[in-house]
CSV table of C-alpha atoms in Angstrom, one decimal:
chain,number,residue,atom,x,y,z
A,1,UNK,CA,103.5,170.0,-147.0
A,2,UNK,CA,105.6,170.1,-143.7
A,3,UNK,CA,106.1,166.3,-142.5
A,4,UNK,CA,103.9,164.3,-140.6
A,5,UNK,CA,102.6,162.4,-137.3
A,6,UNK,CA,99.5,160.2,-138.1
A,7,UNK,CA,97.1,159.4,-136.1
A,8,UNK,CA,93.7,157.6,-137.1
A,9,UNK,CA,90.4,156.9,-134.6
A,10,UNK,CA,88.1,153.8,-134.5
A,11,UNK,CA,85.8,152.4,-132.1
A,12,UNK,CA,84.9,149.2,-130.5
A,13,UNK,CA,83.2,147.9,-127.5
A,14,UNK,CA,84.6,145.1,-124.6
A,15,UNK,CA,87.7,144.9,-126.8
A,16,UNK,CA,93.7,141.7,-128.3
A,17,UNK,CA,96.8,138.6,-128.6
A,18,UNK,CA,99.8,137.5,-131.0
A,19,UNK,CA,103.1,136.6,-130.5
A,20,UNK,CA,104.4,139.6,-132.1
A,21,UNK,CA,104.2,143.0,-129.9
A,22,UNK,CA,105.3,146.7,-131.1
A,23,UNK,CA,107.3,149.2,-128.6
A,24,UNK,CA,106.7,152.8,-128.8
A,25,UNK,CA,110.3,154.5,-128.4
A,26,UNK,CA,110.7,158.5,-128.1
A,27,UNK,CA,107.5,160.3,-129.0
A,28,UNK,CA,105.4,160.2,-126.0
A,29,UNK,CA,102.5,162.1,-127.0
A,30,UNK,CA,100.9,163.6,-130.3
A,31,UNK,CA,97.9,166.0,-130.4
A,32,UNK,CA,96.2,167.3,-133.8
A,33,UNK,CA,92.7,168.3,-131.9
A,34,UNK,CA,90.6,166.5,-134.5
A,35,UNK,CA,89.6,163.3,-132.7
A,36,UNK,CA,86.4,164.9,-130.8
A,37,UNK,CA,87.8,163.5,-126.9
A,38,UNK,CA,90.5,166.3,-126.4
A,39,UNK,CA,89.0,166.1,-122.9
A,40,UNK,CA,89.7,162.5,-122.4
A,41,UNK,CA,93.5,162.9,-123.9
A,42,UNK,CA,95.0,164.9,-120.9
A,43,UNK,CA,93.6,168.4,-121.4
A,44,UNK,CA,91.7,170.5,-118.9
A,45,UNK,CA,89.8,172.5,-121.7
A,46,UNK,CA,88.2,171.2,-124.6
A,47,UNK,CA,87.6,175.2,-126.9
A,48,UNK,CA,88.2,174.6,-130.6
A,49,UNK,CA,88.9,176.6,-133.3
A,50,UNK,CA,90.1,176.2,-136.8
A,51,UNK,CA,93.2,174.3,-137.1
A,52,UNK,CA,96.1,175.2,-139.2
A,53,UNK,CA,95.6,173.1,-142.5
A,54,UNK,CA,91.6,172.7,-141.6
A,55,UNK,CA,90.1,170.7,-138.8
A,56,UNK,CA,90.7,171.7,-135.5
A,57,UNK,CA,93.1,173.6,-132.9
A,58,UNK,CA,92.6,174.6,-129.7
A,59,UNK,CA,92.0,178.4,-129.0
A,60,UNK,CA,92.1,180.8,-126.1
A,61,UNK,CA,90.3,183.4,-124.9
A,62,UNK,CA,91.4,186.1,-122.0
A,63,UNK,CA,93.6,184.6,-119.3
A,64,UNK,CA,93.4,181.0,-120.4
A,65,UNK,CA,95.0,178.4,-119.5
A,66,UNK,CA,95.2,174.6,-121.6
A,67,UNK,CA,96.7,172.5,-119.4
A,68,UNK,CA,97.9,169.1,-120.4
A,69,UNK,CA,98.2,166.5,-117.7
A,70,UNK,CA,100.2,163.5,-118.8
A,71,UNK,CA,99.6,160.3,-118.2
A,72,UNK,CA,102.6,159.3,-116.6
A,73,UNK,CA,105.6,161.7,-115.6
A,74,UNK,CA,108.9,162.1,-118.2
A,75,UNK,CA,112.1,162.9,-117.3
A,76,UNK,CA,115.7,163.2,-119.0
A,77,UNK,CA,115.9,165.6,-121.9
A,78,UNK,CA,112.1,166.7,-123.2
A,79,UNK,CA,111.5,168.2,-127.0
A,80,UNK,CA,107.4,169.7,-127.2
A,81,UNK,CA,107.0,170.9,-130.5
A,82,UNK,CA,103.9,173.0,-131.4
A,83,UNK,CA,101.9,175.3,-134.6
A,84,UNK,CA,100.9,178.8,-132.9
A,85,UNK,CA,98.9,181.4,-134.3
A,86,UNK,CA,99.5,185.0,-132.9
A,87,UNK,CA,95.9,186.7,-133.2
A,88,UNK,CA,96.7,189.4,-131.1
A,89,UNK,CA,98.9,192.5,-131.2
A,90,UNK,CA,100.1,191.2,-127.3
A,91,UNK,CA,100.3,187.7,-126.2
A,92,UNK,CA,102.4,187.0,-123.0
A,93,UNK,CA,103.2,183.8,-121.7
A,94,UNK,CA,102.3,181.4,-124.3
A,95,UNK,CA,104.1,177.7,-123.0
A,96,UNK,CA,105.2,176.8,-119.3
A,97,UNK,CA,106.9,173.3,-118.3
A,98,UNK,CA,109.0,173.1,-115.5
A,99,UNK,CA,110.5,176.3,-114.9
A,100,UNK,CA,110.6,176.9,-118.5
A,101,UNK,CA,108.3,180.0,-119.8
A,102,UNK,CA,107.7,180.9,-122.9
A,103,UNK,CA,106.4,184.4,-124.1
A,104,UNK,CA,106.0,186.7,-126.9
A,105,UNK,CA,106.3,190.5,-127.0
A,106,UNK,CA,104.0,193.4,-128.6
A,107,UNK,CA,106.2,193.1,-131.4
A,108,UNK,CA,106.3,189.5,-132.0
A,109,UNK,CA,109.6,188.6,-130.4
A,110,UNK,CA,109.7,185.5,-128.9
A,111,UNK,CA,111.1,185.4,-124.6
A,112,UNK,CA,112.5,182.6,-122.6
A,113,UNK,CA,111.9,182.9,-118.5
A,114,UNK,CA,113.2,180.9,-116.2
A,115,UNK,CA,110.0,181.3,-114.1
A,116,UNK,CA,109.6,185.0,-113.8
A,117,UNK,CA,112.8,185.7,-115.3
A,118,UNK,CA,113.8,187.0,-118.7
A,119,UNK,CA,117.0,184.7,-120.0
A,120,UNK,CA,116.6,185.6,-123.8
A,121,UNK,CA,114.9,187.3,-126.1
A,122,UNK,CA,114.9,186.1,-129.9
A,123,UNK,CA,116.9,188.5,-132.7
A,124,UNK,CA,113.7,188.0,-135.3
A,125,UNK,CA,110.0,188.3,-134.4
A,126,UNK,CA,108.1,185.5,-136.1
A,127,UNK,CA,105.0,187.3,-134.7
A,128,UNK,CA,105.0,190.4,-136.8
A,129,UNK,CA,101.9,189.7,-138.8
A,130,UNK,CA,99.2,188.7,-136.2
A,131,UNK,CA,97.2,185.9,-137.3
A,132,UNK,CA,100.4,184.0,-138.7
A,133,UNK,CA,100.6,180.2,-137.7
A,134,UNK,CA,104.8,179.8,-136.4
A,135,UNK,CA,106.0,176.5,-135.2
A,136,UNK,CA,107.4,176.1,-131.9
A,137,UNK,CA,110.1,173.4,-130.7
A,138,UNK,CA,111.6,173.7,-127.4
A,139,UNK,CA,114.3,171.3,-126.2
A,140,UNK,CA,114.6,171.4,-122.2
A,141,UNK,CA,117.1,169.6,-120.3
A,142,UNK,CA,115.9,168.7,-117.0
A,143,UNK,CA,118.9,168.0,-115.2
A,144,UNK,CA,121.1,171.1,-116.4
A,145,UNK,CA,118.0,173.4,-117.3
A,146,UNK,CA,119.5,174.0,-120.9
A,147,UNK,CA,116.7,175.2,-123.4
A,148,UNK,CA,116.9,175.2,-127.0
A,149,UNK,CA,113.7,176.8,-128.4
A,150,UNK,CA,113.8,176.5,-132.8
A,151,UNK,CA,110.7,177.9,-134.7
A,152,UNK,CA,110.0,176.7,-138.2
A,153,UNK,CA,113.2,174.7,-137.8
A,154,UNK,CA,115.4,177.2,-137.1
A,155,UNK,CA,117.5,178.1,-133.8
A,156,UNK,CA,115.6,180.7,-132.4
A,157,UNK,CA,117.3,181.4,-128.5
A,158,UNK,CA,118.6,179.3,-126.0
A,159,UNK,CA,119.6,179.7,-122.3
A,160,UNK,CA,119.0,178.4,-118.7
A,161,UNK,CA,116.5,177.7,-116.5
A,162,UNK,CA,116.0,176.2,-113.0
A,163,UNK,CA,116.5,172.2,-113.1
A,164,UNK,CA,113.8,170.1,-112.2
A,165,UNK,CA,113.7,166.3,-111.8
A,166,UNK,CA,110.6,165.2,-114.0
A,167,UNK,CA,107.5,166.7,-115.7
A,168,UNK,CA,104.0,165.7,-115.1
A,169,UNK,CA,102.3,168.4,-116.9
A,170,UNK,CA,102.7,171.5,-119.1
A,171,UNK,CA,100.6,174.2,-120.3
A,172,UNK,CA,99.8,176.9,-123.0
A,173,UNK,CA,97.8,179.9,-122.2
A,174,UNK,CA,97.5,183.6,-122.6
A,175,UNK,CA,97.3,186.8,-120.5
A,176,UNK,CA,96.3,190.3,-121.2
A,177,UNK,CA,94.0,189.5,-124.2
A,178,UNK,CA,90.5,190.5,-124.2
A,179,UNK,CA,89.0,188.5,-127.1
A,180,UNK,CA,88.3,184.6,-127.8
A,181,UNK,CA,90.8,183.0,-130.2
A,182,UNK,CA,93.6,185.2,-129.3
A,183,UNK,CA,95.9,182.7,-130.1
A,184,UNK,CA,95.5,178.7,-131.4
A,185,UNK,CA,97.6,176.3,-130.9
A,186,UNK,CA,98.1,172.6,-133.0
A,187,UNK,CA,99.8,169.7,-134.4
A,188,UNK,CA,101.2,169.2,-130.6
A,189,UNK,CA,104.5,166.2,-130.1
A,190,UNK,CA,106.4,165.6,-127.0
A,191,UNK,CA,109.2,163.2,-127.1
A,192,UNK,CA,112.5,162.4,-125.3
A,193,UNK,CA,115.9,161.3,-126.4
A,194,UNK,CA,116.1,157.6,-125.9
A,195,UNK,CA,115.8,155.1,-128.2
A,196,UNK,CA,116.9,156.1,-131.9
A,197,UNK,CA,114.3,157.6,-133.5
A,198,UNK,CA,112.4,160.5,-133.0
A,199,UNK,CA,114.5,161.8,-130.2
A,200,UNK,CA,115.6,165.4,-131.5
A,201,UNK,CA,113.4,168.3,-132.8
A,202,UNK,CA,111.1,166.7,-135.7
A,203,UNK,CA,110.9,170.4,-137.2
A,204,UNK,CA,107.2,171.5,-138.5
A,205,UNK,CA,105.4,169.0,-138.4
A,206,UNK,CA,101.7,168.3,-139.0
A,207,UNK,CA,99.1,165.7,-137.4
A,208,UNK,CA,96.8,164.3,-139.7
A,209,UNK,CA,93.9,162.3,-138.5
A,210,UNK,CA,92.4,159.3,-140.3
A,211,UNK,CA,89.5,157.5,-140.2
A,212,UNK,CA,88.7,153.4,-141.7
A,213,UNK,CA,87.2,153.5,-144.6
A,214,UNK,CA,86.4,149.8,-145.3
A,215,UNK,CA,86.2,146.6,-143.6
A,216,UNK,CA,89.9,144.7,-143.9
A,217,UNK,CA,90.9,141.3,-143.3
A,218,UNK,CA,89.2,140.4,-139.7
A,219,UNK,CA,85.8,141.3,-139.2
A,220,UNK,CA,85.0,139.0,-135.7
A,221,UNK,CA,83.6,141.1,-133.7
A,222,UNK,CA,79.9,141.7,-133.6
A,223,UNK,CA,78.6,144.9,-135.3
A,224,UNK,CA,75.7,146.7,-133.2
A,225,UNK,CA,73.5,147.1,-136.8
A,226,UNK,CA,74.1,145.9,-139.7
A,227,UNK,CA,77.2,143.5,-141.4
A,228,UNK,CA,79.7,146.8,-142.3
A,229,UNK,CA,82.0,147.0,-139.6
A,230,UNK,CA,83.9,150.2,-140.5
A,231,UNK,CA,81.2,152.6,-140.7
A,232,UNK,CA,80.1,152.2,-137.0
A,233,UNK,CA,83.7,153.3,-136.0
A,234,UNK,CA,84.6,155.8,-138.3
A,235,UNK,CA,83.5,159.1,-137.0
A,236,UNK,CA,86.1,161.6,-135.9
A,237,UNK,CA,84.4,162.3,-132.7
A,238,UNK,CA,83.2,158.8,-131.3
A,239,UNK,CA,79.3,157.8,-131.5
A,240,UNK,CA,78.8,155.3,-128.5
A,241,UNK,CA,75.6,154.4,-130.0
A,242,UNK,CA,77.2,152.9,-132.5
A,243,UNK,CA,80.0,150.0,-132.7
A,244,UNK,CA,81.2,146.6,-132.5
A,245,UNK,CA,81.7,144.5,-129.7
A,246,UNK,CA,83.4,140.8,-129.0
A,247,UNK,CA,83.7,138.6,-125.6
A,248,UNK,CA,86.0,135.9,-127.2
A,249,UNK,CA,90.0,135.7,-126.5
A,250,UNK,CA,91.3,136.7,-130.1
A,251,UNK,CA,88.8,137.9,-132.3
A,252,UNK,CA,90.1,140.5,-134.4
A,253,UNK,CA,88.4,143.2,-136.0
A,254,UNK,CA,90.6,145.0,-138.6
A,255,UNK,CA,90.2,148.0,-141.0
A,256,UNK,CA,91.3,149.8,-144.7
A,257,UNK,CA,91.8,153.7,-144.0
A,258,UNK,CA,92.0,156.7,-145.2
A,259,UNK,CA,95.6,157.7,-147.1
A,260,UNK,CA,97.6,160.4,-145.9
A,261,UNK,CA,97.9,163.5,-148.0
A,262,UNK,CA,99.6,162.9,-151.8
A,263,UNK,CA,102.1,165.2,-150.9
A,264,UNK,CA,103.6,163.6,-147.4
A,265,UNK,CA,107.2,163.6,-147.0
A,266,UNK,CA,108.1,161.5,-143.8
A,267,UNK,CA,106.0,160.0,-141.2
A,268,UNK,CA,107.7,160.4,-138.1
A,269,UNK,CA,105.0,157.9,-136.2
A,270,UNK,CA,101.6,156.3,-136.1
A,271,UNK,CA,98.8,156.5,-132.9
A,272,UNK,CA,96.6,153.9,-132.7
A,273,UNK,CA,93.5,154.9,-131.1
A,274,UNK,CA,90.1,153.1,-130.4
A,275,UNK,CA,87.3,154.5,-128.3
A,276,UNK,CA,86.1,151.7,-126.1
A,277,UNK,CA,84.7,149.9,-122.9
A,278,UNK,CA,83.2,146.6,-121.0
A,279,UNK,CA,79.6,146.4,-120.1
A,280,UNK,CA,79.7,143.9,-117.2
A,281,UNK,CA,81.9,143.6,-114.4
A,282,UNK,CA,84.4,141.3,-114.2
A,283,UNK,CA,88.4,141.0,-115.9
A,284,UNK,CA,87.9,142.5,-119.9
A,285,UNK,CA,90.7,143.8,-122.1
A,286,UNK,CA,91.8,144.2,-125.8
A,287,UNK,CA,95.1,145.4,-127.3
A,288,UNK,CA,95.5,147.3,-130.8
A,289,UNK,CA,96.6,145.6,-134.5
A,290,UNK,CA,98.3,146.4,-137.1
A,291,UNK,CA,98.1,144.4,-140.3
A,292,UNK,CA,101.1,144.3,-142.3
A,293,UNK,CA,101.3,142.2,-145.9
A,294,UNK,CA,99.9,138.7,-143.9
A,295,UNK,CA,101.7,139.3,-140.4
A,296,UNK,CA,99.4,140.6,-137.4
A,297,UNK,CA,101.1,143.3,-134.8
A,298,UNK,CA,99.6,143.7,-131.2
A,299,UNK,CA,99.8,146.2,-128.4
A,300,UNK,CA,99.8,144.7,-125.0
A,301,UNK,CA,96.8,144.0,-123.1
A,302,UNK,CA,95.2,147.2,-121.8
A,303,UNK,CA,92.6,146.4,-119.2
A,304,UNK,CA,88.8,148.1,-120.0
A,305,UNK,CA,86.9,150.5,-118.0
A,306,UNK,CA,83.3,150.5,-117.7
A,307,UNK,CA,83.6,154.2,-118.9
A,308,UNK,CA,84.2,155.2,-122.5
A,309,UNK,CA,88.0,155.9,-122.9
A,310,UNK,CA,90.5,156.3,-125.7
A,311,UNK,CA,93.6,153.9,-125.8
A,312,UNK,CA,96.5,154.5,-127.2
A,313,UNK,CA,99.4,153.2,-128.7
A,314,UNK,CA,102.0,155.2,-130.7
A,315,UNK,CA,104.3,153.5,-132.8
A,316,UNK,CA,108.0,155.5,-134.0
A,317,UNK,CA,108.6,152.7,-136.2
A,318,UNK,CA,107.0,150.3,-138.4
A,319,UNK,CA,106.7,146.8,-136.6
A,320,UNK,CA,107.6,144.6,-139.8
A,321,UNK,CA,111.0,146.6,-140.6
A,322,UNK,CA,111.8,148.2,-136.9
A,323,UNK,CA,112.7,151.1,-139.4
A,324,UNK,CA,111.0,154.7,-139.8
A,325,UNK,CA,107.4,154.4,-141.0
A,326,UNK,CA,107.0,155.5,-144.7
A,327,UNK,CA,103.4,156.6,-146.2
A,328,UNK,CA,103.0,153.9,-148.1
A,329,UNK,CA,103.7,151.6,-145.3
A,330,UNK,CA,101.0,153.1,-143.3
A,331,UNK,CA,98.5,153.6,-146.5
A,332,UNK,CA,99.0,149.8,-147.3
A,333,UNK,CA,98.3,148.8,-143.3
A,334,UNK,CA,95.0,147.6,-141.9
A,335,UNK,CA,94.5,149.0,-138.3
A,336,UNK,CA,91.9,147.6,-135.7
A,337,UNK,CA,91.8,145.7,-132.2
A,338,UNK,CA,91.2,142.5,-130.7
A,339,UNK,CA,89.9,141.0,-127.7
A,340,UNK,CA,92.7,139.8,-124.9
C-alpha cells in the first residue's frame, strides 16, 4: 500500500475556541475526489470516474481542461504530486503550471515544455500499457525555472523553464483524444519547502477519505433528528438536510472515525473538513478539533457563509507531539468542530 494523506468529511451547521491551536506547515493542498464538493475545492469541472484503489478520480474527455484555482497564490519552490492513468494510445499535454508543461508521447514517454517548447523527453515510457495508473511528482522552482519531474519515485527528467513569480492556479487536461475517460487523474498534493516536514516529493502516495463513525467525547451541538450525532454528518458527499447545529461560544461536537487501511505505512498529513454555514445574518464562526488522549486542538476561527462551504484545515504534524502523524495517532483521534 503506497503511503498516505488522510482526509475525513463531516458536517455541521452555524459552527470553535481553546487555548491550544495547530499550524499547517508545507502541504498546501490534497485532493482524493471522494468528498462529493470537488466543485467547491478549487476545480472548474466536477467529471468522475473510478479512482485508482476504488472511489473516485477525476476523468477527461476530448480537449478538457481541470483547472484548479487555489485559494490563495504560492510561491518559492512548489512539488504537485499526482496518480495518472494513460487510457489512450496519445495524450498530449497532461499538467501546466507556470510555464511548466507537461506531456506524453504516442509511445508513452513522458515531455517537459517550457511553454511550447520541448526541454526533455524521459529515457523510459511509463505509458506503454494504456490504462496503467503512473504517479507523477514535479518539483518547480519558481525563481530559477528548475524542474524535477520523478514518477513512481523515481527521477524521471529535469530541465528549465521560464521563471515566474507565484502560482495561482494549475491544470490537467488533454488534447487530441476523442473519447471520455481518456485519462484520470487522483490522489492530488501540492506542497512547498518551508517548514520541516513534508517539503520534498512524498513519492506515491494515496488519499484516503474517512468518514465518523460514532459519537465521541463532545456531543453539544443540536442534532436536526434524532440524539446520534455522527450519522447526520457522515456521508461522503454532504446532505444539507441533515446535521447539527449550535449558537453558543464553545460547544463542541466531536467524533470516532473510520481507521485507515491495515496496511498504512506513513501518514504524511491529516485535512480536516466540515461542510457548513449560518442561517441568520449577523458575525457566526466555528474552528475544527482534534481530540487527542484528554487535550482538545483547535483551528482558528473561520468566519461562516450563508452558503454551504467546505473548511479546511490540514495538519503535517500531529498537534500533541509537533512530530509526523502516525496511523494510530490518527485512528485513536476524535475529529469535529466547535462554535467560536
Amino acid at each position: 500500500m503506497p503511503d498516505q494523506i488522510y482526509a475525513y468529511r463531516l458536517k455541521c451547521d452555524d459552527i470553535l475556541y481553546e487555548k491550544t491551536r495547530f499550524i499547517a506547515m508545507a502541504l498546501k493542498f490534497i485532493e482524493g475526489f471522494d468528498e462529493g464538493t470537488v466543485g467547491l475545492h478549487g476545480w472548474t469541472s466536477a467529471r468522475l470516474g473510478t479512482g485508482r484503489f476504488g472511489g473516485s478520480s477525476w476523468t477527461a474527455g476530448q480537449n478538457e481542461h481541470q483547472i484548479l484555482n487555489l485559494p490563495t497564490p504560492l510561491t518559492g519552490t512548489l512539488v504537485v504530486g499526482f496518480a495518472f492513468q494513460h487510457n489512450v494510445a496519445s495524450v498530449d499535454t497532461i499538467f501546466s503550471i507556470g510555464l511548466l508543461n507537461l506531456a506524453t508521447t504516442a509511445g508513452g514517454a513522458l515531455q517537459l515544455y517550457n511553454n511550447t517548447t520541448l526541454v526533455a523527453t524521459s529515457t523510459t515510457s511509463p505509458w506503454t500499457s494504456v490504462g496503467t495508473w503512473r504517479y507523477v511528482e514535479a518539483k518547480y522552482v519558481l525563481s530559477t525555472g528548475a524542474v524535477t519531474v520523478h514518477v513512481d519515485g523515481a527521477a524521471a527528467l529535469s530541465g528549465t523553464v521560464a521563471t515566474v513569480t507565484s502560482v495561482a492556479s494549475m491544470a490537467w487536461q488533454t488534447t487530441n483524444n476523442s473519447t471520455y475517460g481518456s485519462c484520470c487523474v487522483d490522489d492530488v498534493y501540492i506542497l512547498d519547502t518551508t517548514g520541516t516536514l513534508n517539503n520534498d516529493f512524498l513519492g506515491d502516495v494515496r488519499i484516503q477519505t474517512l468518514l465518523p463513525n460514532n459519537d465521541g467525547t463532545y456531543s453539544q451541538l443540536t442534532p436536526s433528528t434524532g440524539t446520534t450525532h455522527n450519522t447526520l454528518v457522515n456521508e461522503a458527499a454532504p446532505n444539507t438536510t441533515n446535521y447539527v447545529s449550535g449558537a453558543t461560544v464553545g460547544q463542541k461536537d466531536s467524533y470516532q472515525f473510520q481507521d485507515l487501511a491495515a496496511n498504512t505505512a506513513n501518514v504524511y498529513g491529516v485535512e480536516i473538513t466540515n461542510y457548513s454555514h449560518k442561517d441568520a445574518a449577523g458575525p457566526a464562526g466555528f474552528s475544527n478539533l482534534v481530540r487527542i488522549g484528554a487535550t482538545d486542538y483547535v483551528s482558528s476561527n473561520q468566519p461562516l457563509s450563508a452558503s454551504w462551504v467546505p473548511n479546511r484545515d490540514i495538519l503535517d504534524a500531529n498537534p500533541a507531539t509537533s512530530a509526523a502523524w502516525t496511523a494510530s495517532d490518527v485512528n485513536s483521534a476524535e475529529f469535529g468542530v466547535q462554535v467560536s
